[in-house]
Short mmCIF file of C-alpha atoms and ligand atoms in Angstrom, two decimals:
data_model
loop_
_atom_site.label_atom_id
_atom_site.label_comp_id
_atom_site.label_asym_id
_atom_site.label_seq_id
_atom_site.Cartn_x
_atom_site.Cartn_y
_atom_site.Cartn_z
CA MET A 3 5.36 -37.93 12.38
CA THR A 4 5.35 -37.10 8.77
CA THR A 5 8.47 -37.05 6.44
CA ALA A 6 10.06 -35.01 3.78
CA ARG A 7 13.48 -35.58 1.65
CA ILE A 8 14.31 -32.39 -0.23
CA THR A 9 17.48 -32.73 -2.51
CA VAL A 10 19.73 -30.02 -3.81
CA ASP A 11 22.46 -29.86 -6.20
CA ARG A 12 25.19 -27.32 -6.28
CA GLU A 13 25.13 -27.45 -10.17
CA PHE A 14 21.23 -27.18 -10.71
CA THR A 15 20.65 -23.48 -10.08
CA ILE A 16 17.81 -21.55 -11.10
CA GLY A 17 19.86 -18.02 -11.36
CA SER A 18 21.03 -15.37 -9.35
CA VAL A 19 18.94 -14.15 -6.32
CA PRO A 20 17.14 -10.96 -7.26
CA ARG A 21 17.54 -8.87 -4.40
CA ARG A 22 14.75 -6.70 -5.35
CA LEU A 23 12.54 -9.60 -4.38
CA PHE A 24 12.68 -8.34 -0.92
CA GLY A 25 10.48 -5.22 -1.74
CA SER A 26 8.10 -3.53 0.19
CA PHE A 27 5.30 -0.74 -0.24
CA VAL A 28 4.46 2.63 1.00
CA GLU A 29 1.16 4.14 0.29
CA HIS A 30 -0.75 7.23 1.22
CA MET A 31 -3.52 4.93 2.80
CA GLY A 32 -4.56 4.70 6.22
CA ARG A 33 -1.81 5.31 8.72
CA CYS A 34 1.04 3.75 6.54
CA VAL A 35 3.02 7.33 5.87
CA TYR A 36 1.00 9.51 8.63
CA THR A 37 1.79 8.23 12.09
CA GLY A 38 3.60 5.22 10.12
CA ILE A 39 7.06 6.27 8.73
CA TYR A 40 6.28 10.06 9.34
CA GLU A 41 5.11 11.27 12.68
CA PRO A 42 6.37 14.70 13.59
CA GLY A 43 6.45 15.23 17.17
CA HIS A 44 6.89 11.58 17.94
CA GLU A 45 9.75 11.05 20.70
CA THR A 46 11.41 9.00 18.26
CA ALA A 47 11.12 11.64 14.86
CA ASP A 48 14.14 12.98 13.40
CA GLU A 49 14.33 16.71 12.42
CA LYS A 50 12.29 15.84 9.00
CA GLY A 51 9.50 14.06 11.34
CA PHE A 52 10.58 10.53 10.18
CA ARG A 53 10.23 8.18 12.94
CA ARG A 54 13.41 6.45 13.94
CA ASP A 55 11.91 3.45 15.91
CA VAL A 56 10.04 2.75 12.29
CA LEU A 57 13.18 3.35 10.17
CA GLU A 58 14.88 0.83 12.71
CA LEU A 59 12.66 -1.92 11.91
CA THR A 60 12.49 -1.11 8.35
CA LYS A 61 16.16 -1.71 8.19
CA GLU A 62 16.06 -4.69 9.94
CA LEU A 63 13.06 -6.12 7.94
CA GLY A 64 15.93 -5.63 5.28
CA ALA A 65 13.30 -4.37 2.58
CA THR A 66 15.74 -3.40 -0.80
CA VAL A 67 13.17 -1.33 -2.63
CA VAL A 68 9.94 0.52 -1.77
CA ARG A 69 6.99 1.09 -3.91
CA TYR A 70 5.53 4.75 -3.73
CA PRO A 71 2.94 6.66 -3.32
CA GLY A 72 0.28 3.70 -4.18
CA GLY A 73 -1.47 1.56 -5.09
CA ASN A 74 -5.09 2.97 -5.81
CA PHE A 75 -4.09 6.27 -4.17
CA VAL A 76 -1.92 6.88 -7.44
CA SER A 77 -5.03 6.97 -9.89
CA GLY A 78 -6.06 10.07 -8.36
CA TYR A 79 -2.90 11.91 -7.17
CA ASP A 80 -1.20 15.04 -8.76
CA TRP A 81 2.60 14.45 -7.75
CA GLU A 82 3.01 18.27 -7.84
CA ASP A 83 0.74 18.40 -4.73
CA GLY A 84 3.63 16.93 -2.69
CA VAL A 85 6.44 19.16 -3.80
CA GLY A 86 7.55 22.72 -2.74
CA PRO A 87 7.05 24.44 0.83
CA VAL A 88 5.15 22.58 2.81
CA ASP A 89 2.91 25.23 4.07
CA GLN A 90 1.55 26.08 0.33
CA ARG A 91 0.61 22.46 -0.45
CA PRO A 92 -2.78 21.86 -1.05
CA ARG A 93 -5.48 19.75 1.29
CA ARG A 94 -7.23 17.24 -1.05
CA LEU A 95 -9.91 14.72 -1.07
CA ASP A 96 -8.25 11.35 -1.81
CA GLY A 97 -11.27 9.52 -3.54
CA ALA A 98 -9.48 5.86 -3.47
CA TRP A 99 -9.73 5.56 0.19
CA HIS A 100 -11.84 8.51 1.23
CA THR A 101 -9.48 10.19 3.24
CA VAL A 102 -8.23 13.61 3.37
CA GLU A 103 -4.58 13.84 2.18
CA THR A 104 -2.61 16.88 3.63
CA ASN A 105 0.38 16.21 1.34
CA ALA A 106 2.54 17.26 4.27
CA PHE A 107 4.60 13.91 2.72
CA GLY A 108 5.78 14.09 -0.74
CA LEU A 109 8.33 13.03 -3.41
CA HIS A 110 10.91 14.74 -1.58
CA GLU A 111 9.97 13.46 1.89
CA PHE A 112 9.83 9.71 0.46
CA VAL A 113 13.34 10.01 -1.14
CA ASP A 114 15.01 11.25 2.00
CA TRP A 115 13.30 8.61 3.87
CA SER A 116 14.25 6.11 1.26
CA ARG A 117 18.29 6.92 1.43
CA LEU A 118 18.02 6.78 5.45
CA ALA A 119 16.39 3.50 4.91
CA GLY A 120 18.85 2.22 2.60
CA VAL A 121 16.30 1.25 -0.01
CA GLU A 122 15.69 1.92 -3.80
CA VAL A 123 12.84 3.86 -4.80
CA MET A 124 9.89 2.25 -6.92
CA GLU A 125 7.70 5.35 -7.98
CA ALA A 126 4.42 4.99 -9.59
CA VAL A 127 3.03 7.62 -12.20
CA ASN A 128 -1.05 8.49 -12.18
CA LEU A 129 -2.23 6.78 -15.33
CA GLY A 130 -5.62 6.75 -13.89
CA THR A 131 -6.90 10.38 -14.09
CA ARG A 132 -3.74 11.57 -15.81
CA GLY A 133 -1.58 10.52 -18.53
CA VAL A 134 1.65 10.70 -20.63
CA GLU A 135 2.36 14.39 -19.91
CA ALA A 136 2.27 13.96 -16.35
CA ALA A 137 4.47 10.76 -16.41
CA ARG A 138 6.90 12.28 -18.44
CA GLU A 139 7.08 15.57 -16.23
CA LEU A 140 7.63 13.66 -12.92
CA VAL A 141 10.51 11.73 -14.76
CA GLU A 142 11.85 15.15 -15.89
CA TYR A 143 11.47 16.71 -12.45
CA ALA A 144 12.98 13.71 -10.50
CA ASN A 145 15.90 12.72 -12.81
CA HIS A 146 16.91 15.38 -15.01
CA PRO A 147 20.22 17.18 -13.58
CA GLY A 148 19.23 20.69 -14.13
CA GLY A 149 18.83 23.28 -16.64
CA THR A 150 14.96 22.79 -17.60
CA ALA A 151 11.80 24.54 -15.56
CA LEU A 152 11.01 21.31 -14.28
CA SER A 153 14.65 20.19 -13.40
CA ASP A 154 15.25 24.01 -11.75
CA ARG A 155 11.94 23.67 -9.89
CA ARG A 156 13.07 20.29 -7.96
CA ILE A 157 16.47 22.25 -7.06
CA ALA A 158 14.57 25.08 -5.97
CA ASN A 159 12.71 22.75 -4.02
CA GLY A 160 16.03 21.62 -2.03
CA ALA A 161 17.35 18.82 -3.97
CA ALA A 162 20.12 19.93 -6.04
CA ASP A 163 21.03 16.28 -7.45
CA PRO A 164 18.72 14.46 -9.49
CA PHE A 165 16.85 11.80 -7.42
CA ASP A 166 17.94 9.18 -10.14
CA ILE A 167 15.10 6.71 -9.76
CA LYS A 168 15.31 3.95 -11.92
CA LEU A 169 12.12 1.84 -11.52
CA TRP A 170 8.70 3.01 -12.45
CA CYS A 171 5.41 1.54 -12.20
CA LEU A 172 3.15 2.64 -15.01
CA GLY A 173 -0.05 3.32 -12.88
CA ASN A 174 -1.72 0.67 -10.70
CA GLU A 175 -4.43 -1.94 -10.83
CA LEU A 176 -6.03 -0.25 -14.09
CA ASP A 177 -7.96 -3.41 -14.90
CA GLY A 178 -10.11 -3.05 -11.73
CA PRO A 179 -13.27 -1.52 -11.97
CA TRP A 180 -12.82 0.14 -8.24
CA GLN A 181 -9.76 1.99 -9.82
CA ILE A 182 -9.96 5.67 -10.38
CA GLY A 183 -9.67 5.92 -14.26
CA HIS A 184 -10.39 1.86 -14.75
CA LYS A 185 -9.43 0.93 -18.26
CA THR A 186 -9.92 -1.78 -21.05
CA ALA A 187 -6.73 -3.61 -21.81
CA THR A 188 -6.57 -1.86 -24.92
CA GLU A 189 -7.15 1.52 -23.69
CA TYR A 190 -4.38 0.77 -21.11
CA GLY A 191 -1.96 -0.90 -23.18
CA ARG A 192 -1.64 2.02 -25.72
CA LEU A 193 -1.85 4.54 -22.97
CA ALA A 194 1.09 2.69 -21.16
CA THR A 195 3.47 2.41 -24.64
CA GLU A 196 2.91 6.11 -25.15
CA ALA A 197 3.61 7.11 -21.48
CA ALA A 198 6.47 4.80 -21.52
CA LYS A 199 7.96 6.17 -24.80
CA ALA A 200 7.65 9.52 -23.33
CA MET A 201 9.45 8.74 -19.98
CA LYS A 202 12.21 7.07 -21.74
CA PHE A 203 12.86 9.73 -24.07
CA VAL A 204 13.34 11.83 -20.89
CA ASP A 205 15.55 9.00 -19.26
CA PRO A 206 16.44 6.24 -21.26
CA THR A 207 18.16 4.18 -18.12
CA ILE A 208 14.78 3.61 -16.47
CA GLU A 209 13.04 0.74 -16.13
CA LEU A 210 9.14 0.21 -16.44
CA VAL A 211 6.54 -1.76 -14.95
CA ALA A 212 3.22 -2.49 -16.73
CA VAL A 213 0.20 -3.12 -15.10
CA GLY A 214 -1.07 -6.58 -15.25
CA SER A 215 -4.05 -8.40 -13.53
CA SER A 216 -4.86 -7.22 -9.93
CA GLY A 217 -5.58 -10.95 -9.21
CA ARG A 218 -5.60 -14.38 -10.72
CA GLY A 219 -9.33 -14.30 -10.02
CA MET A 220 -10.13 -11.42 -12.30
CA PRO A 221 -12.57 -12.22 -15.01
CA THR A 222 -9.85 -10.24 -17.82
CA PHE A 223 -6.58 -12.16 -16.23
CA GLY A 224 -4.90 -13.75 -19.08
CA ALA A 225 -6.52 -11.53 -21.66
CA TRP A 226 -5.22 -8.35 -19.98
CA GLU A 227 -1.51 -9.40 -19.77
CA HIS A 228 -1.64 -10.67 -23.60
CA GLU A 229 -3.46 -7.33 -24.80
CA VAL A 230 -1.25 -5.10 -22.77
CA LEU A 231 2.14 -6.78 -23.67
CA THR A 232 1.05 -6.94 -27.46
CA HIS A 233 0.92 -3.14 -27.32
CA ALA A 234 3.70 -2.44 -24.66
CA TYR A 235 6.22 -5.35 -25.22
CA ASP A 236 9.13 -3.23 -26.94
CA GLU A 237 8.66 -0.11 -24.31
CA VAL A 238 8.26 -2.33 -20.84
CA ASP A 239 10.67 -4.21 -18.91
CA TYR A 240 8.15 -5.89 -16.23
CA VAL A 241 4.44 -6.82 -16.04
CA SER A 242 3.12 -6.58 -12.76
CA MET A 243 1.16 -9.08 -10.69
CA HIS A 244 -0.79 -8.54 -7.68
CA ALA A 245 -2.39 -11.42 -4.93
CA TYR A 246 -3.79 -11.00 -1.55
CA TYR A 247 -4.76 -14.41 0.19
CA GLN A 248 -6.54 -15.12 3.60
CA GLU A 249 -8.48 -18.03 5.56
CA HIS A 250 -11.67 -18.52 4.52
CA ASP A 251 -14.52 -20.46 6.87
CA GLY A 252 -11.69 -21.66 8.92
CA ASP A 253 -10.33 -23.80 6.11
CA ALA A 254 -6.71 -23.41 7.73
CA THR A 255 -5.70 -26.50 5.40
CA SER A 256 -6.28 -24.85 2.03
CA PHE A 257 -5.03 -21.33 3.68
CA LEU A 258 -1.64 -23.22 4.48
CA ALA A 259 -1.15 -24.50 0.87
CA THR A 260 -2.09 -21.18 -0.78
CA ALA A 261 1.19 -21.09 -2.28
CA VAL A 262 0.07 -23.50 -4.43
CA ASP A 263 -1.96 -20.92 -5.98
CA MET A 264 0.69 -18.34 -6.33
CA ASP A 265 3.06 -20.78 -8.07
CA ALA A 266 0.50 -21.52 -10.66
CA PHE A 267 -0.54 -17.72 -10.77
CA ILE A 268 3.19 -16.97 -11.76
CA ASP A 269 3.88 -20.01 -14.33
CA GLU A 270 0.54 -18.44 -16.06
CA VAL A 271 1.97 -15.07 -16.59
CA VAL A 272 5.14 -16.58 -17.50
CA SER A 273 3.29 -18.17 -20.37
CA THR A 274 1.36 -15.32 -21.36
CA ILE A 275 4.66 -13.24 -21.58
CA ASP A 276 6.43 -15.90 -23.64
CA GLY A 277 3.26 -16.03 -25.77
CA VAL A 278 3.69 -12.28 -26.52
CA LYS A 279 7.65 -12.38 -27.15
CA ALA A 280 7.30 -15.29 -29.64
CA ALA A 281 4.05 -13.72 -31.37
CA GLY A 282 6.01 -10.65 -31.78
CA LYS A 283 8.98 -11.91 -32.54
CA HIS A 284 10.93 -10.02 -29.57
CA ASP A 285 14.40 -10.85 -28.53
CA LYS A 286 14.31 -8.93 -25.10
CA GLN A 287 12.98 -10.81 -22.35
CA VAL A 288 10.02 -9.42 -20.37
CA HIS A 289 10.08 -9.87 -16.40
CA ILE A 290 7.77 -9.94 -13.87
CA SER A 291 7.23 -7.49 -11.10
CA PHE A 292 5.06 -9.17 -8.20
CA ASP A 293 4.61 -5.71 -6.55
CA GLU A 294 1.84 -6.43 -4.01
CA TRP A 295 1.31 -9.22 -2.09
CA ASN A 296 0.36 -10.75 1.36
CA VAL A 297 -2.34 -12.41 3.46
CA TRP A 298 -4.99 -9.87 3.89
CA TYR A 299 -8.28 -10.73 5.78
CA GLN A 300 -10.55 -8.43 3.27
CA THR A 301 -14.04 -9.33 5.09
CA GLY A 302 -12.78 -10.59 8.52
CA LEU A 303 -10.85 -7.61 10.26
CA ASP A 304 -12.97 -4.70 8.42
CA THR A 305 -15.03 -2.90 11.19
CA ASP A 306 -18.27 -1.76 10.85
CA ASP A 307 -16.73 1.60 10.62
CA GLN A 308 -14.90 0.23 7.58
CA PRO A 309 -17.13 -1.98 5.77
CA HIS A 310 -15.50 -1.26 2.45
CA ASN A 311 -11.77 -0.72 3.50
CA VAL A 312 -12.33 3.01 3.35
CA SER A 313 -12.86 5.35 5.84
CA LYS A 314 -16.43 6.71 6.58
CA GLY A 315 -15.96 10.32 7.20
CA TRP A 316 -13.38 12.73 5.32
CA VAL A 317 -10.70 12.42 8.01
CA GLU A 318 -6.82 12.22 7.93
CA HIS A 319 -5.01 9.09 8.11
CA PRO A 320 -7.85 6.68 9.25
CA ARG A 321 -7.37 3.34 10.65
CA LEU A 322 -7.32 1.12 7.56
CA ILE A 323 -6.76 -2.67 7.01
CA GLU A 324 -4.69 -2.79 10.23
CA ASP A 325 -4.31 -6.69 10.05
CA GLN A 326 -3.07 -8.36 13.19
CA TYR A 327 -1.20 -11.54 11.87
CA ASN A 328 -0.85 -14.65 13.62
CA VAL A 329 1.50 -17.70 13.47
CA THR A 330 -0.49 -19.28 10.77
CA ASP A 331 -0.24 -16.17 8.75
CA ALA A 332 3.62 -16.26 8.96
CA VAL A 333 3.94 -19.88 8.09
CA VAL A 334 1.89 -18.75 5.07
CA VAL A 335 3.88 -15.74 4.34
CA GLY A 336 6.95 -17.74 4.49
CA THR A 337 5.63 -20.08 1.63
CA PHE A 338 4.97 -17.13 -0.32
CA LEU A 339 8.23 -15.93 -0.18
CA ASN A 340 9.49 -19.53 -1.36
CA SER A 341 7.28 -19.32 -4.32
CA LEU A 342 8.78 -15.87 -5.02
CA LEU A 343 12.41 -17.33 -4.71
CA ARG A 344 11.79 -20.29 -6.59
CA HIS A 345 10.48 -18.14 -9.55
CA GLY A 346 13.67 -16.16 -9.37
CA ASP A 347 14.70 -16.69 -13.21
CA ARG A 348 11.30 -14.63 -13.86
CA VAL A 349 9.96 -12.75 -10.98
CA LYS A 350 12.80 -10.20 -10.58
CA ILE A 351 10.94 -7.81 -8.27
CA ALA A 352 8.34 -8.32 -5.63
CA ASN A 353 6.63 -6.00 -3.27
CA GLN A 354 5.32 -7.29 0.08
CA ALA A 355 2.37 -4.82 0.75
CA GLN A 356 2.39 -2.96 2.81
CA LEU A 357 5.18 -1.65 5.38
CA VAL A 358 3.87 -0.08 8.28
CA ASN A 359 0.12 -0.48 9.88
CA VAL A 360 -1.55 -1.25 6.50
CA ILE A 361 -1.82 -5.25 5.97
CA ALA A 362 2.25 -4.82 7.23
CA PRO A 363 5.11 -6.52 8.98
CA ILE A 364 5.56 -3.42 11.04
CA ARG A 365 2.92 -1.79 13.59
CA SER A 366 2.96 1.46 15.15
CA GLU A 367 0.93 3.48 17.36
CA GLN A 368 0.48 7.27 17.20
CA GLY A 369 2.56 8.84 20.05
CA GLY A 370 3.40 5.25 21.12
CA PRO A 371 5.58 2.24 20.36
CA ALA A 372 6.50 0.30 16.94
CA TRP A 373 6.68 -3.39 16.93
CA ARG A 374 7.20 -6.23 14.69
CA GLN A 375 4.26 -8.48 13.45
CA THR A 376 4.43 -12.31 13.00
CA ILE A 377 5.12 -12.01 9.41
CA PHE A 378 8.13 -9.70 9.76
CA TRP A 379 10.28 -12.80 10.64
CA PRO A 380 10.41 -15.17 7.38
CA PHE A 381 10.98 -11.90 5.34
CA ALA A 382 13.52 -10.23 7.52
CA ARG A 383 15.63 -13.63 7.51
CA MET A 384 15.17 -14.18 3.78
CA ALA A 385 16.21 -10.83 2.92
CA ALA A 386 19.12 -11.31 5.09
CA LEU A 387 20.19 -14.71 3.99
CA ALA A 388 19.17 -15.22 0.53
CA GLN A 389 22.26 -14.67 -1.21
CA GLY A 390 24.04 -16.04 -4.39
CA GLU A 391 22.52 -18.57 -6.28
CA ILE A 392 18.64 -20.11 -6.02
CA LEU A 393 18.86 -23.98 -6.01
CA ARG A 394 16.38 -26.16 -7.78
CA THR A 395 14.61 -28.14 -4.79
CA VAL A 396 13.53 -31.64 -5.26
CA VAL A 397 11.18 -32.57 -3.02
CA ALA A 398 9.60 -35.86 -2.08
CA SER A 399 6.92 -35.02 0.76
CA ASP A 400 4.17 -36.42 2.49
CA LYS A 401 1.14 -34.74 1.43
CA ILE A 402 -1.86 -32.50 3.12
CA ASP A 403 -5.25 -33.11 1.39
CA THR A 404 -6.43 -29.82 0.91
CA PRO A 405 -10.26 -28.57 0.05
CA LYS A 406 -9.19 -26.07 -2.60
CA TYR A 407 -5.93 -27.07 -4.01
CA GLY A 408 -6.09 -31.00 -3.73
CA ASP A 409 -2.79 -32.59 -2.68
CA ALA A 410 0.01 -30.40 -1.40
CA ASP A 411 3.69 -31.00 -0.05
CA LEU A 412 3.64 -30.86 3.60
CA VAL A 413 6.77 -29.40 3.53
CA ASP A 414 7.73 -26.36 1.69
CA VAL A 415 11.14 -25.08 0.61
CA SER A 416 13.43 -23.10 -1.14
CA SER A 417 17.17 -22.67 -1.20
CA THR A 418 20.25 -20.78 -1.94
CA TRP A 419 23.89 -21.24 -2.18
CA ASP A 420 26.41 -18.37 -1.94
CA GLU A 421 29.87 -19.48 -3.05
CA GLU A 422 31.53 -16.45 -1.88
CA SER A 423 30.60 -17.13 1.97
CA GLY A 424 30.16 -20.58 1.72
CA ARG A 425 26.77 -20.52 2.90
CA LEU A 426 24.03 -22.94 1.98
CA VAL A 427 20.79 -21.79 3.39
CA PHE A 428 16.93 -23.54 3.35
CA PHE A 429 13.68 -21.74 4.11
CA LEU A 430 10.99 -24.33 5.27
CA ALA A 431 7.64 -24.52 6.18
CA ASN A 432 5.59 -27.16 7.79
CA ARG A 433 1.97 -26.98 6.53
CA GLY A 434 0.75 -29.65 9.22
CA LEU A 435 -1.56 -28.70 11.77
CA GLU A 436 -0.90 -31.46 13.90
CA GLU A 437 2.18 -33.57 13.12
CA ALA A 438 5.68 -32.74 13.38
CA ALA A 439 7.76 -33.49 9.97
CA ASP A 440 11.39 -35.29 9.98
CA VAL A 441 13.47 -33.90 6.93
CA GLU A 442 16.32 -35.13 5.34
CA LEU A 443 18.24 -32.48 3.40
CA VAL A 444 20.26 -34.38 0.81
CA LEU A 445 23.13 -32.23 -0.19
CA ARG A 446 24.70 -32.91 -3.45
CA GLY A 447 27.88 -31.30 -4.81
CA PHE A 448 28.84 -29.96 -1.16
CA ALA A 449 31.30 -31.22 1.22
CA GLY A 450 31.66 -30.85 5.04
CA GLY A 451 28.69 -28.96 6.93
CA ARG A 452 28.32 -26.93 9.94
CA VAL A 453 25.23 -25.67 11.30
CA VAL A 454 25.51 -21.69 11.47
CA ARG A 455 22.04 -21.02 12.22
CA ALA A 456 18.58 -22.83 12.83
CA GLU A 457 15.72 -20.75 13.88
CA LEU A 458 12.09 -21.61 14.29
CA LEU A 459 8.93 -19.76 14.36
CA ALA A 460 6.12 -22.00 15.95
CA VAL A 461 2.88 -21.88 18.14
CA PRO A 462 4.64 -20.36 21.47
CA GLU A 463 4.15 -22.29 24.47
CA GLY A 464 0.89 -21.65 25.87
CA GLY A 465 -0.40 -19.95 22.73
CA ASP A 466 -2.38 -21.72 19.55
CA ARG A 467 -2.08 -20.96 16.06
CA PHE A 468 -4.17 -17.63 16.21
CA THR A 469 -1.42 -16.15 18.64
CA ALA A 470 -0.31 -12.66 17.67
CA ASN A 471 2.18 -9.86 18.47
CA THR A 472 0.30 -6.92 19.87
CA GLU A 473 1.19 -3.28 21.47
CA HIS A 474 0.91 -5.04 24.83
CA ALA A 475 2.74 -8.51 23.76
CA GLN A 476 4.98 -7.20 21.22
CA ASP A 477 7.40 -10.32 21.07
CA ALA A 478 4.73 -12.96 21.80
CA VAL A 479 5.76 -14.87 18.54
CA GLY A 480 9.22 -14.45 17.38
CA LEU A 481 12.19 -16.73 16.53
CA VAL A 482 13.87 -19.33 18.76
CA PRO A 483 16.75 -21.48 17.90
CA LEU A 484 15.89 -25.06 16.64
CA ALA A 485 17.41 -27.79 18.33
CA GLY A 486 18.85 -30.86 16.78
CA VAL A 487 19.89 -30.20 13.57
CA THR A 488 22.65 -32.31 12.19
CA VAL A 489 25.03 -32.45 9.25
CA ASP A 490 26.63 -35.76 8.37
CA ASP A 491 27.84 -37.45 5.23
CA GLY A 492 26.05 -34.94 2.63
CA ARG A 493 22.75 -35.24 4.36
CA ALA A 494 21.39 -32.96 7.02
CA ARG A 495 18.42 -33.79 9.10
CA LEU A 496 16.15 -31.67 11.31
CA THR A 497 12.19 -32.17 12.63
CA LEU A 498 10.09 -29.37 12.04
CA PRO A 499 7.38 -28.87 14.81
CA ALA A 500 3.87 -28.77 13.55
CA LEU A 501 2.87 -25.61 11.97
CA SER A 502 6.15 -23.79 11.26
CA TRP A 503 8.67 -22.11 9.77
CA VAL A 504 12.29 -22.64 9.86
CA VAL A 505 15.69 -21.41 8.48
CA VAL A 506 18.92 -23.48 8.50
CA GLU A 507 21.91 -21.90 7.49
CA LEU A 508 24.66 -24.32 6.76
CA GLU A 509 28.61 -23.45 6.25
CA VAL A 510 29.44 -26.02 3.24
CA THR A 511 32.27 -26.11 0.69
CA ALA A 512 31.90 -27.33 -3.07
CA ALA A 513 32.65 -30.86 -3.49
O1 AHR B 3 -2.35 -2.36 -0.65
C1 AHR B 3 -3.64 -2.06 -0.48
C2 AHR B 3 -4.65 -2.07 -2.03
O2 AHR B 3 -4.43 -3.17 -2.60
C3 AHR B 3 -3.71 -1.01 -3.21
O3 AHR B 3 -3.85 0.19 -2.92
C4 AHR B 3 -4.18 -1.66 -4.35
O4 AHR B 3 -3.42 -1.39 -5.07
C5 AHR B 3 -4.69 -3.08 -4.06
O5 AHR B 3 -5.91 -3.28 -4.37
#
């Protein structure tokens, strides 16, 4: 048995929980839009073609904000193709994913779907093949009340009220050579600055995300953020981060500790932002939008038909990167969520990529069912229960020795305290593959204590760490009650089974 002691103090808070941390992402890629959220003719489809089964799962997931329409897709996308009468919209080749885009689904459909799903829209503009003018025009089309050619076109297209989109991404992954319209940091920094100015001239209330690095391993990481922010600091509100992780060569121990890398990545971007802020004598604070993150088996699950994650022929909505997630992936995703929450003073937006089918917590089949993947559960519980203030967690844990990251805590944690509801919540992961962990939670500044909820995601009976949910075993892995959680004398005690994710919700009062 391994052990961990975790101490929280009611007075030691990191800041309020940014509710936009629980974001998701819908890209015109694979089957995320078509046969994902949108499938006219499906038995659950509403009159607009939105799948009600996927909509219900999206609500249950608790996503707060959804980024759209890409991703790599946006860097070759003309937003005008996706508005106006559907039968007059052009069919186009999408170079990013080698797909035929019908444009049956576009901005109006996404805004309508978002309202039904109860999520905020986070819209990306194309700074790959297009530039300042198209970005400015899209803001005018979407947000200007009326009386101009563009806003009147929106009204003629059926939306009398402005969409009032507050959050905008200034392109996508333009540091990446794979990106359509790839740029140097200086080229992008200048373009993002000018696009931002023009967009804010139209609507000064919008918030803008500058493109950061596509990953910590990019050769330009660090220098890219520095250069881009040196140009754009005054004009933007966030810089983006993207990270995808996977298990390599059966090294589950390192994979389970990957949040160590995520923590370090965030800390490095924070330092870069602060360096530019100091050098430029800026008063305002730029924050982080971690607007793509997840587990993604970038080699493992590609089939021979899709060697580079793109479709081979020019077809509509092919199956692309439909990763099937197992118990190990769910525990890792739980630790990513912990990392994001622990950095909630600097990371204000985060989007798990993507929502449906494409490396997603929700899966659906054309003409068939929709179901929850294993990674659905940590996200759904944290999105629902992380309220109020983020507490600093002081962890004294046994360690795992990982080939990639050296020693890492066996038990990973984040915690929130909501004075209004009196709920103190812990999100915990046991990264140990073999041993259970005895955990003591030391609750300073809190009195009383009643367990409201204790739930566990672990290897199910008869399964192993690779057990996943499939169309034919949709609930093979889920949450089950965790017995044996006690609260007494300012301490809670529980045992985390090997390889598990646990949420504990306590009702307490301030001492
Ligand atoms: O989410 C899948 C792809 O990953 C996105 O289109 C791109 O931005 C990233 O490389």
